[in-house]
Amino acid sequence: MTFIEHLELLRRMDGLIHHKATGRYDAFAGRIGISVASLFRRLDELKTLGAEIEYCHRRQSYYYSNAFSFRH
């Protein structure tokens, strides 16, 4: 994966998280075309950048619990 592809993946993840449209971790990984292990690594990257990411069982989606945005 090139650097640009990696950034685009993080942007897609950011959009799904903002819209609370990720689904469970396995659906989220499938939706963006990566493995579950890779998904958790990418979520950790977003957390390193300041994202506070949580999971809502009722909505079955990840969401930001702070005002984070990957698109500055």
Coordinates of C-alpha atoms in Angstrom, one line a residue:
M1 CA 0.0 0.0 0.0
T2 CA 1.4 3.4 -1.0
F3 CA 1.4 6.4 1.3
I4 CA -1.4 8.0 -0.6
E5 CA -3.5 4.8 -0.4
H6 CA -2.9 4.7 3.3
L7 CA -4.0 8.3 3.7
E8 CA -7.1 7.6 1.6
L9 CA -7.9 4.5 3.8
L10 CA -7.7 6.7 6.9
R11 CA -10.0 9.3 5.3
R12 CA -12.5 6.6 4.4
M13 CA -12.4 5.3 8.0
D14 CA -12.8 8.8 9.3
G15 CA -15.9 9.4 7.2
L16 CA -17.6 6.1 8.3
I17 CA -16.8 6.8 11.9
H18 CA -18.1 10.4 11.7
H19 CA -21.4 9.1 10.1
K20 CA -21.5 6.3 12.7
A21 CA -21.8 3.9 9.8
T22 CA -19.0 1.4 10.5
G23 CA -20.9 -1.7 11.7
R24 CA -19.1 -4.2 13.9
Y25 CA -15.3 -4.6 13.6
D26 CA -15.6 -7.4 11.0
A27 CA -18.1 -5.5 8.9
F28 CA -16.0 -2.4 9.1
A29 CA -12.9 -4.2 8.0
G30 CA -14.8 -5.8 5.1
R31 CA -16.4 -2.5 4.1
I32 CA -13.0 -0.9 3.6
G33 CA -11.2 -4.0 2.2
I34 CA -8.7 -4.8 4.9
S35 CA -8.2 -7.5 7.5
V36 CA -9.5 -7.2 11.1
A37 CA -5.9 -7.0 12.4
S38 CA -5.1 -4.2 10.0
L39 CA -8.3 -2.4 11.0
F40 CA -7.2 -2.4 14.7
R41 CA -3.8 -1.1 13.7
R42 CA -5.4 1.7 11.7
L43 CA -7.7 2.6 14.6
D44 CA -4.6 2.7 16.8
E45 CA -3.1 5.2 14.3
L46 CA -6.1 7.4 14.5
K47 CA -6.0 7.2 18.3
T48 CA -2.3 8.3 18.2
L49 CA -3.4 11.3 16.2
G50 CA -5.8 12.3 19.0
A51 CA -9.0 10.4 18.1
E52 CA -11.0 9.1 21.0
I53 CA -12.8 6.1 19.3
E54 CA -15.4 4.1 21.1
Y55 CA -18.0 1.5 20.1
C56 CA -21.7 1.8 20.5
H57 CA -23.4 -1.6 20.8
R58 CA -26.8 -0.2 20.3
R59 CA -25.9 1.5 16.9
Q60 CA -23.3 -1.2 16.1
S61 CA -20.8 1.5 15.1
Y62 CA -17.6 3.1 16.1
Y63 CA -17.8 6.8 16.9
Y64 CA -15.6 9.7 18.0
S65 CA -16.1 10.7 21.6
N66 CA -14.2 13.9 21.0
A67 CA -14.2 16.5 18.2
F68 CA -11.5 14.7 16.2
S69 CA -11.4 15.0 12.4
F70 CA -8.7 13.5 10.1
R71 CA -9.6 16.2 7.5
H72 CA -8.1 19.4 8.9

